[in-house]
């Protein structure tokens, strides 16, 4: 039989094994490599063909998760950053509240409240706030689980079974209590040691002395720095994702509907029967209204499959000791290249004459043509292909390279056999349509059912959907990181706004005096905004320094974008400064509306 599925010499195998206790993966790989080298000296594979056999070990979970381990760890770090920003925000607000309640705390202490009771009071309030926030967060997360599943790539195993498990709830509850305790402890400790004499003599609106202002400034700087780091990471991922989307797969994904056919071997026992079935199905599908052309191949590009077979080829007449060139094997119909709009660069595509009994022909992609023939025109020349046994094939055409497995990977050497000469045991059909391909799903199912009512269709899906799935492993961390970055920016802006608003309230008397002595609204505006923006600029500087170090950890996740991309750094910094300026300007604008007479009378 001519099917790669049925040939006696399978070119590659996937094997699952278990390492002995105490044996590292690197050690096992080294031993297998040594065995391979010994076998290479003893065995010449494919008769006169030579090839270097390789065995590569990889953990089984990588087969299911692909390259998602690093992005998921990156997202875990982003979650920690957002949590730190939120905690710093709450601590900052509690410190500001402690200043506003300085006189109250002094009265409690004067009436006999011990320091332990004052600390307990503040910690109780902090924990209640943390628990309320945690409960609200769990409620929102229960609504967002479906959205998370929708944007998650298929490589994450059992993604559709994600739910708020009791272990997750327990972990979140523990984190909530721990952060509420830790970040409420500093404000509680500060508020529990008031200066009784000063606090009772002065107005409750005066700014408290001690470490409180410095701590609040430190928290503000930290929030801005962490938000900037997250935004920079998100910006780099967006630039990288945009670069991937600009890549051309080598064919046109628009208006293509695809599905798989696998005729049962009990009904279609011979290659001739399968070829006749495929031909009849193609004719019926062409007659469906809205279908422009129909082509099929064993595997379509960007469509997940069980693996492409690789086979060695040689130019006719080459030396027997010369190592063969490995090419991925495809089986394609005559209209396959026209349907997918894959350009024929030289020679011709397959036609109806390339059937069983006719001289064997094949087509090369551009990469394989260069490897075999360098700068020569391969059309009309013959190559030796060794599948079951060495056979001569005439090269009738050269087509453009297509990205079979990934948009980001380099084009691989590939050759195409005629579907009439080498009928596959299963095929993937592509239909070019005049309009929305998904709208023809029912008509396509009916056309196949009219030919064989027992023949099911598999994986009926548009090619654009497959193209979207091909970049899902990049889209998922990008979307999540952008979401975390925006949340971090809003949290830091809200914290800055609250701190500046509290500052304006505490300095109402001072602002009234300044305005009574002749300060204008612009002077007050510059004063308040300037103080806030000094902290923001310092936070941006700290964030840039941290980002230069941390973004290098995600360099392996970037595509055609440097981890220190200046445009991304500049854009993220300007965005943070703009949002922070707005957060400072609103309370500063309110400060300019202070009536000096009312402010002085309140004193």
GROMACS .gro file of N, CA and C in nm, residues 85-204:
model
  360
   85UNK      N    1   0.019   4.619   4.445
   85UNK     CA    2  -0.031   4.755   4.421
   85UNK      C    3  -0.158   4.779   4.502
   86UNK      N    4  -0.249   4.681   4.500
   86UNK     CA    5  -0.373   4.696   4.575
   86UNK      C    6  -0.346   4.707   4.725
   87UNK      N    7  -0.253   4.625   4.774
   87UNK     CA    8  -0.221   4.630   4.917
   87UNK      C    9  -0.156   4.763   4.954
   88UNK      N   10  -0.062   4.810   4.870
   88UNK     CA   11   0.001   4.939   4.896
   88UNK      C   12  -0.103   5.051   4.892
   89UNK      N   13  -0.201   5.035   4.803
   89UNK     CA   14  -0.308   5.133   4.793
   89UNK      C   15  -0.388   5.140   4.923
   90UNK      N   16  -0.426   5.021   4.972
   90UNK     CA   17  -0.504   5.017   5.096
   90UNK      C   18  -0.422   5.070   5.213
   91UNK      N   19  -0.294   5.030   5.221
   91UNK     CA   20  -0.209   5.079   5.329
   91UNK      C   21  -0.195   5.230   5.323
   92UNK      N   22  -0.182   5.283   5.202
   92UNK     CA   23  -0.170   5.428   5.186
   92UNK      C   24  -0.295   5.500   5.233
   93UNK      N   25  -0.410   5.445   5.197
   93UNK     CA   26  -0.537   5.507   5.239
   93UNK      C   27  -0.556   5.495   5.389
   94UNK      N   28  -0.514   5.383   5.448
   94UNK     CA   29  -0.524   5.368   5.593
   94UNK      C   30  -0.433   5.466   5.665
   95UNK      N   31  -0.314   5.490   5.607
   95UNK     CA   32  -0.224   5.589   5.667
   95UNK      C   33  -0.285   5.729   5.661
   96UNK      N   34  -0.346   5.760   5.544
   96UNK     CA   35  -0.411   5.890   5.532
   96UNK      C   36  -0.528   5.902   5.630
   97UNK      N   37  -0.600   5.793   5.647
   97UNK     CA   38  -0.712   5.793   5.740
   97UNK      C   39  -0.662   5.807   5.884
   98UNK      N   40  -0.546   5.746   5.912
   98UNK     CA   41  -0.490   5.758   6.046
   98UNK      C   42  -0.455   5.903   6.077
   99UNK      N   43  -0.405   5.976   5.977
   99UNK     CA   44  -0.374   6.118   5.996
   99UNK      C   45  -0.502   6.196   6.024
  100UNK      N   46  -0.607   6.168   5.947
  100UNK     CA   47  -0.733   6.241   5.965
  100UNK      C   48  -0.796   6.211   6.101
  101UNK      N   49  -0.771   6.090   6.153
  101UNK     CA   50  -0.830   6.051   6.281
  101UNK      C   51  -0.732   6.064   6.396
  102UNK      N   52  -0.627   6.145   6.373
  102UNK     CA   53  -0.525   6.159   6.476
  102UNK      C   54  -0.581   6.209   6.609
  103UNK      N   55  -0.672   6.307   6.604
  103UNK     CA   56  -0.727   6.362   6.727
  103UNK      C   57  -0.814   6.259   6.798
  104UNK      N   58  -0.891   6.180   6.719
  104UNK     CA   59  -0.975   6.075   6.778
  104UNK      C   60  -0.891   5.972   6.852
  105UNK      N   61  -0.781   5.928   6.786
  105UNK     CA   62  -0.693   5.828   6.848
  105UNK      C   63  -0.629   5.885   6.974
  106UNK      N   64  -0.592   6.014   6.969
  106UNK     CA   65  -0.533   6.077   7.088
  106UNK      C   66  -0.633   6.080   7.203
  107UNK      N   67  -0.759   6.108   7.172
  107UNK     CA   68  -0.862   6.108   7.276
  107UNK      C   69  -0.880   5.968   7.334
  108UNK      N   70  -0.880   5.865   7.249
  108UNK     CA   71  -0.893   5.728   7.299
  108UNK      C   72  -0.778   5.694   7.392
  109UNK      N   73  -0.654   5.733   7.350
  109UNK     CA   74  -0.537   5.704   7.432
  109UNK      C   75  -0.544   5.782   7.564
  110UNK      N   76  -0.589   5.908   7.557
  110UNK     CA   77  -0.599   5.990   7.679
  110UNK      C   78  -0.702   5.933   7.775
  111UNK      N   79  -0.805   5.865   7.720
  111UNK     CA   80  -0.910   5.807   7.805
  111UNK      C   81  -0.873   5.667   7.855
  112UNK      N   82  -0.752   5.622   7.824
  112UNK     CA   83  -0.704   5.497   7.883
  112UNK      C   84  -0.689   5.381   7.788
  113UNK      N   85  -0.712   5.401   7.658
  113UNK     CA   86  -0.695   5.290   7.564
  113UNK      C   87  -0.547   5.254   7.552
  114UNK      N   88  -0.516   5.127   7.568
  114UNK     CA   89  -0.377   5.084   7.556
  114UNK      C   90  -0.336   5.076   7.409
  115UNK      N   91  -0.204   5.068   7.388
  115UNK     CA   92  -0.154   5.060   7.250
  115UNK      C   93  -0.202   4.933   7.182
  116UNK      N   94  -0.210   4.823   7.258
  116UNK     CA   95  -0.256   4.697   7.200
  116UNK      C   96  -0.400   4.709   7.152
  117UNK      N   97  -0.484   4.780   7.229
  117UNK     CA   98  -0.624   4.796   7.188
  117UNK      C   99  -0.634   4.884   7.063
  118UNK      N  100  -0.547   4.988   7.055
  118UNK     CA  101  -0.549   5.074   6.936
  118UNK      C  102  -0.503   4.998   6.812
  119UNK      N  103  -0.398   4.915   6.829
  119UNK     CA  104  -0.353   4.833   6.716
  119UNK      C  105  -0.463   4.736   6.674
  120UNK      N  106  -0.530   4.675   6.772
  120UNK     CA  107  -0.637   4.582   6.741
  120UNK      C  108  -0.752   4.652   6.667
  121UNK      N  109  -0.781   4.776   6.706
  121UNK     CA  110  -0.886   4.852   6.639
  121UNK      C  111  -0.854   4.870   6.491
  122UNK      N  112  -0.730   4.912   6.462
  122UNK     CA  113  -0.693   4.937   6.322
  122UNK      C  114  -0.683   4.808   6.242
  123UNK      N  115  -0.631   4.702   6.307
  123UNK     CA  116  -0.621   4.576   6.235
  123UNK      C  117  -0.759   4.517   6.205
  124UNK      N  118  -0.852   4.536   6.297
  124UNK     CA  119  -0.988   4.488   6.272
  124UNK      C  120  -1.049   4.557   6.151
  125UNK      N  121  -1.032   4.688   6.143
  125UNK     CA  122  -1.083   4.762   6.028
  125UNK      C  123  -1.014   4.717   5.900
  126UNK      N  124  -0.883   4.698   5.906
  126UNK     CA  125  -0.807   4.655   5.788
  126UNK      C  126  -0.852   4.518   5.740
  127UNK      N  127  -0.871   4.424   5.834
  127UNK     CA  128  -0.913   4.289   5.796
  127UNK      C  129  -1.055   4.288   5.740
  128UNK      N  130  -1.143   4.371   5.799
  128UNK     CA  131  -1.280   4.379   5.746
  128UNK      C  132  -1.279   4.431   5.602
  129UNK      N  133  -1.196   4.532   5.576
  129UNK     CA  134  -1.185   4.584   5.440
  129UNK      C  135  -1.129   4.477   5.345
  130UNK      N  136  -1.026   4.405   5.392
  130UNK     CA  137  -0.965   4.302   5.308
  130UNK      C  138  -1.064   4.191   5.277
  131UNK      N  139  -1.140   4.149   5.378
  131UNK     CA  140  -1.237   4.041   5.358
  131UNK      C  141  -1.350   4.084   5.264
  132UNK      N  142  -1.394   4.209   5.280
  132UNK     CA  143  -1.499   4.259   5.191
  132UNK      C  144  -1.448   4.266   5.047
  133UNK      N  145  -1.325   4.314   5.030
  133UNK     CA  146  -1.266   4.319   4.897
  133UNK      C  147  -1.244   4.181   4.839
  134UNK      N  148  -1.200   4.086   4.923
  134UNK     CA  149  -1.181   3.950   4.876
  134UNK      C  150  -1.311   3.885   4.833
  135UNK      N  151  -1.416   3.906   4.909
  135UNK     CA  152  -1.548   3.851   4.873
  135UNK      C  153  -1.597   3.909   4.741
  136UNK      N  154  -1.579   4.040   4.723
  136UNK     CA  155  -1.620   4.102   4.597
  136UNK      C  156  -1.536   4.049   4.481
  137UNK      N  157  -1.407   4.030   4.505
  137UNK     CA  158  -1.320   3.977   4.401
  137UNK      C  159  -1.360   3.836   4.359
  138UNK      N  160  -1.395   3.751   4.456
  138UNK     CA  161  -1.439   3.615   4.422
  138UNK      C  162  -1.570   3.617   4.344
  139UNK      N  163  -1.660   3.710   4.379
  139UNK     CA  164  -1.786   3.721   4.306
  139UNK      C  165  -1.760   3.761   4.161
  140UNK      N  166  -1.671   3.858   4.141
  140UNK     CA  167  -1.640   3.902   4.005
  140UNK      C  168  -1.568   3.791   3.927
  141UNK      N  169  -1.477   3.720   3.996
  141UNK     CA  170  -1.401   3.615   3.928
  141UNK      C  171  -1.493   3.502   3.882
  142UNK      N  172  -1.601   3.475   3.958
  142UNK     CA  173  -1.694   3.370   3.915
  142UNK      C  174  -1.761   3.407   3.784
  143UNK      N  175  -1.778   3.537   3.760
  143UNK     CA  176  -1.837   3.583   3.633
  143UNK      C  177  -1.733   3.580   3.520
  144UNK      N  178  -1.606   3.596   3.556
  144UNK     CA  179  -1.503   3.609   3.454
  144UNK      C  180  -1.441   3.476   3.413
  145UNK      N  181  -1.480   3.367   3.477
  145UNK     CA  182  -1.421   3.236   3.443
  145UNK      C  183  -1.449   3.202   3.297
  146UNK      N  184  -1.572   3.226   3.252
  146UNK     CA  185  -1.606   3.196   3.113
  146UNK      C  186  -1.523   3.279   3.016
  147UNK      N  187  -1.501   3.406   3.052
  147UNK     CA  188  -1.418   3.491   2.965
  147UNK      C  189  -1.275   3.440   2.960
  148UNK      N  190  -1.223   3.392   3.074
  148UNK     CA  191  -1.088   3.337   3.078
  148UNK      C  192  -1.077   3.213   2.990
  149UNK      N  193  -1.177   3.127   2.996
  149UNK     CA  194  -1.177   3.007   2.913
  149UNK      C  195  -1.182   3.044   2.765
  150UNK      N  196  -1.259   3.149   2.733
  150UNK     CA  197  -1.276   3.188   2.592
  150UNK      C  198  -1.146   3.234   2.529
  151UNK      N  199  -1.060   3.302   2.606
  151UNK     CA  200  -0.936   3.355   2.549
  151UNK      C  201  -0.818   3.262   2.572
  152UNK      N  202  -0.839   3.151   2.642
  152UNK     CA  203  -0.730   3.059   2.672
  152UNK      C  204  -0.699   2.974   2.551
  153UNK      N  205  -0.573   2.944   2.525
  153UNK     CA  206  -0.536   2.858   2.413
  153UNK      C  207  -0.572   2.714   2.439
  154UNK      N  208  -0.585   2.638   2.330
  154UNK     CA  209  -0.627   2.499   2.342
  154UNK      C  210  -0.522   2.411   2.406
  155UNK      N  211  -0.395   2.459   2.412
  155UNK     CA  212  -0.288   2.375   2.465
  155UNK      C  213  -0.300   2.354   2.616
  156UNK      N  214  -0.382   2.436   2.684
  156UNK     CA  215  -0.400   2.417   2.827
  156UNK      C  216  -0.497   2.301   2.847
  157UNK      N  217  -0.450   2.197   2.912
  157UNK     CA  218  -0.529   2.076   2.926
  157UNK      C  219  -0.652   2.102   3.013
  158UNK      N  220  -0.765   2.046   2.974
  158UNK     CA  221  -0.890   2.054   3.051
  158UNK      C  222  -0.927   2.198   3.084
  159UNK      N  223  -0.906   2.288   2.987
  159UNK     CA  224  -0.933   2.429   3.012
  159UNK      C  225  -1.082   2.452   3.040
  160UNK      N  226  -1.168   2.371   2.977
  160UNK     CA  227  -1.312   2.392   2.993
  160UNK      C  228  -1.365   2.341   3.126
  161UNK      N  229  -1.280   2.274   3.203
  161UNK     CA  230  -1.324   2.226   3.335
  161UNK      C  231  -1.280   2.319   3.447
  162UNK      N  232  -1.226   2.437   3.411
  162UNK     CA  233  -1.182   2.533   3.512
  162UNK      C  234  -1.302   2.581   3.592
  163UNK      N  235  -1.289   2.584   3.723
  163UNK     CA  236  -1.394   2.635   3.811
  163UNK      C  237  -1.330   2.684   3.940
  164UNK      N  238  -1.409   2.751   4.022
  164UNK     CA  239  -1.360   2.800   4.150
  164UNK      C  240  -1.363   2.684   4.251
  165UNK      N  241  -1.259   2.605   4.249
  165UNK     CA  242  -1.249   2.490   4.337
  165UNK      C  243  -1.233   2.536   4.482
  166UNK      N  244  -1.270   2.449   4.575
  166UNK     CA  245  -1.262   2.489   4.716
  166UNK      C  246  -1.118   2.518   4.757
  167UNK      N  247  -1.020   2.451   4.693
  167UNK     CA  248  -0.881   2.481   4.725
  167UNK      C  249  -0.844   2.623   4.682
  168UNK      N  250  -0.899   2.664   4.566
  168UNK     CA  251  -0.876   2.801   4.519
  168UNK      C  252  -0.938   2.901   4.615
  169UNK      N  253  -1.061   2.873   4.659
  169UNK     CA  254  -1.128   2.963   4.753
  169UNK      C  255  -1.050   2.971   4.885
  170UNK      N  256  -1.000   2.856   4.931
  170UNK     CA  257  -0.924   2.856   5.056
  170UNK      C  258  -0.794   2.934   5.040
  171UNK      N  259  -0.727   2.916   4.927
  171UNK     CA  260  -0.602   2.990   4.904
  171UNK      C  261  -0.628   3.140   4.897
  172UNK      N  262  -0.731   3.179   4.822
  172UNK     CA  263  -0.762   3.323   4.809
  172UNK      C  264  -0.800   3.382   4.944
  173UNK      N  265  -0.876   3.305   5.024
  173UNK     CA  266  -0.912   3.355   5.157
  173UNK      C  267  -0.789   3.374   5.244
  174UNK      N  268  -0.697   3.278   5.237
  174UNK     CA  269  -0.574   3.291   5.315
  174UNK      C  270  -0.489   3.409   5.272
  175UNK      N  271  -0.475   3.429   5.140
  175UNK     CA  272  -0.399   3.543   5.090
  175UNK      C  273  -0.465   3.675   5.132
  176UNK      N  274  -0.598   3.679   5.127
  176UNK     CA  275  -0.670   3.801   5.165
  176UNK      C  276  -0.644   3.835   5.312
  177UNK      N  277  -0.657   3.736   5.399
  177UNK     CA  278  -0.633   3.762   5.541
  177UNK      C  279  -0.488   3.801   5.568
  178UNK      N  280  -0.395   3.732   5.501
  178UNK     CA  281  -0.253   3.761   5.524
  178UNK      C  282  -0.216   3.902   5.478
  179UNK      N  283  -0.262   3.941   5.358
  179UNK     CA  284  -0.231   4.076   5.310
  179UNK      C  285  -0.301   4.182   5.393
  180UNK      N  286  -0.425   4.155   5.435
  180UNK     CA  287  -0.494   4.250   5.521
  180UNK      C  288  -0.421   4.270   5.652
  181UNK      N  289  -0.366   4.161   5.705
  181UNK     CA  290  -0.292   4.170   5.831
  181UNK      C  291  -0.159   4.243   5.813
  182UNK      N  292  -0.082   4.205   5.710
  182UNK     CA  293   0.051   4.263   5.691
  182UNK      C  294   0.043   4.411   5.657
  183UNK      N  295  -0.042   4.447   5.562
  183UNK     CA  296  -0.047   4.586   5.517
  183UNK      C  297  -0.135   4.672   5.606
  184UNK      N  298  -0.207   4.612   5.697
  184UNK     CA  299  -0.277   4.692   5.797
  184UNK      C  300  -0.195   4.714   5.922
  185UNK      N  301  -0.085   4.636   5.935
  185UNK     CA  302  -0.004   4.645   6.055
  185UNK      C  303   0.073   4.777   6.063
  186UNK      N  304   0.126   4.823   5.949
  186UNK     CA  305   0.204   4.947   5.949
  186UNK      C  306   0.118   5.068   5.988
  187UNK      N  307   0.001   5.089   5.924
  187UNK     CA  308  -0.084   5.200   5.968
  187UNK      C  309  -0.129   5.184   6.114
  188UNK      N  310  -0.156   5.059   6.156
  188UNK     CA  311  -0.199   5.037   6.294
  188UNK      C  312  -0.088   5.075   6.392
  189UNK      N  313   0.033   5.037   6.359
  189UNK     CA  314   0.147   5.069   6.447
  189UNK      C  315   0.172   5.219   6.451
  190UNK      N  316   0.160   5.286   6.339
  190UNK     CA  317   0.179   5.431   6.334
  190UNK      C  318   0.070   5.504   6.412
  191UNK      N  319  -0.055   5.460   6.395
  191UNK     CA  320  -0.166   5.531   6.458
  191UNK      C  321  -0.174   5.505   6.608
  192UNK      N  322  -0.109   5.397   6.655
  192UNK     CA  323  -0.124   5.359   6.796
  192UNK      C  324  -0.030   5.434   6.889
  193UNK      N  325   0.055   5.525   6.835
  193UNK     CA  326   0.148   5.600   6.921
  193UNK      C  327   0.136   5.750   6.894
  194UNK      N  328   0.019   5.809   6.924
  194UNK     CA  329   0.000   5.951   6.897
  194UNK      C  330   0.074   6.038   6.998
  195UNK      N  331   0.109   6.159   6.954
  195UNK     CA  332   0.163   6.261   7.044
  195UNK      C  333   0.042   6.331   7.107
  196UNK      N  334   0.009   6.291   7.230
  196UNK     CA  335  -0.117   6.336   7.291
  196UNK      C  336  -0.124   6.487   7.305
  197UNK      N  337  -0.018   6.548   7.352
  197UNK     CA  338  -0.021   6.693   7.377
  197UNK      C  339  -0.041   6.768   7.247
  198UNK      N  340   0.039   6.735   7.147
  198UNK     CA  341   0.031   6.806   7.019
  198UNK      C  342  -0.101   6.779   6.949
  199UNK      N  343  -0.146   6.651   6.951
  199UNK     CA  344  -0.267   6.616   6.880
  199UNK      C  345  -0.389   6.681   6.941
  200UNK      N  346  -0.391   6.698   7.077
  200UNK     CA  347  -0.509   6.757   7.141
  200UNK      C  348  -0.507   6.908   7.132
  201UNK      N  349  -0.388   6.968   7.120
  201UNK     CA  350  -0.379   7.114   7.112
  201UNK      C  351  -0.406   7.164   6.972
  202UNK      N  352  -0.361   7.085   6.868
  202UNK     CA  353  -0.371   7.133   6.730
  202UNK      C  354  -0.500   7.086   6.665
  203UNK      N  355  -0.527   7.146   6.552
  203UNK     CA  356  -0.645   7.107   6.474
  203UNK      C  357  -0.625   6.966   6.419
  204UNK      N  358  -0.732   6.895   6.410
  204UNK     CA  359  -0.726   6.759   6.355
  204UNK      C  360  -0.693   6.757   6.208
   0.00000   0.00000   0.00000
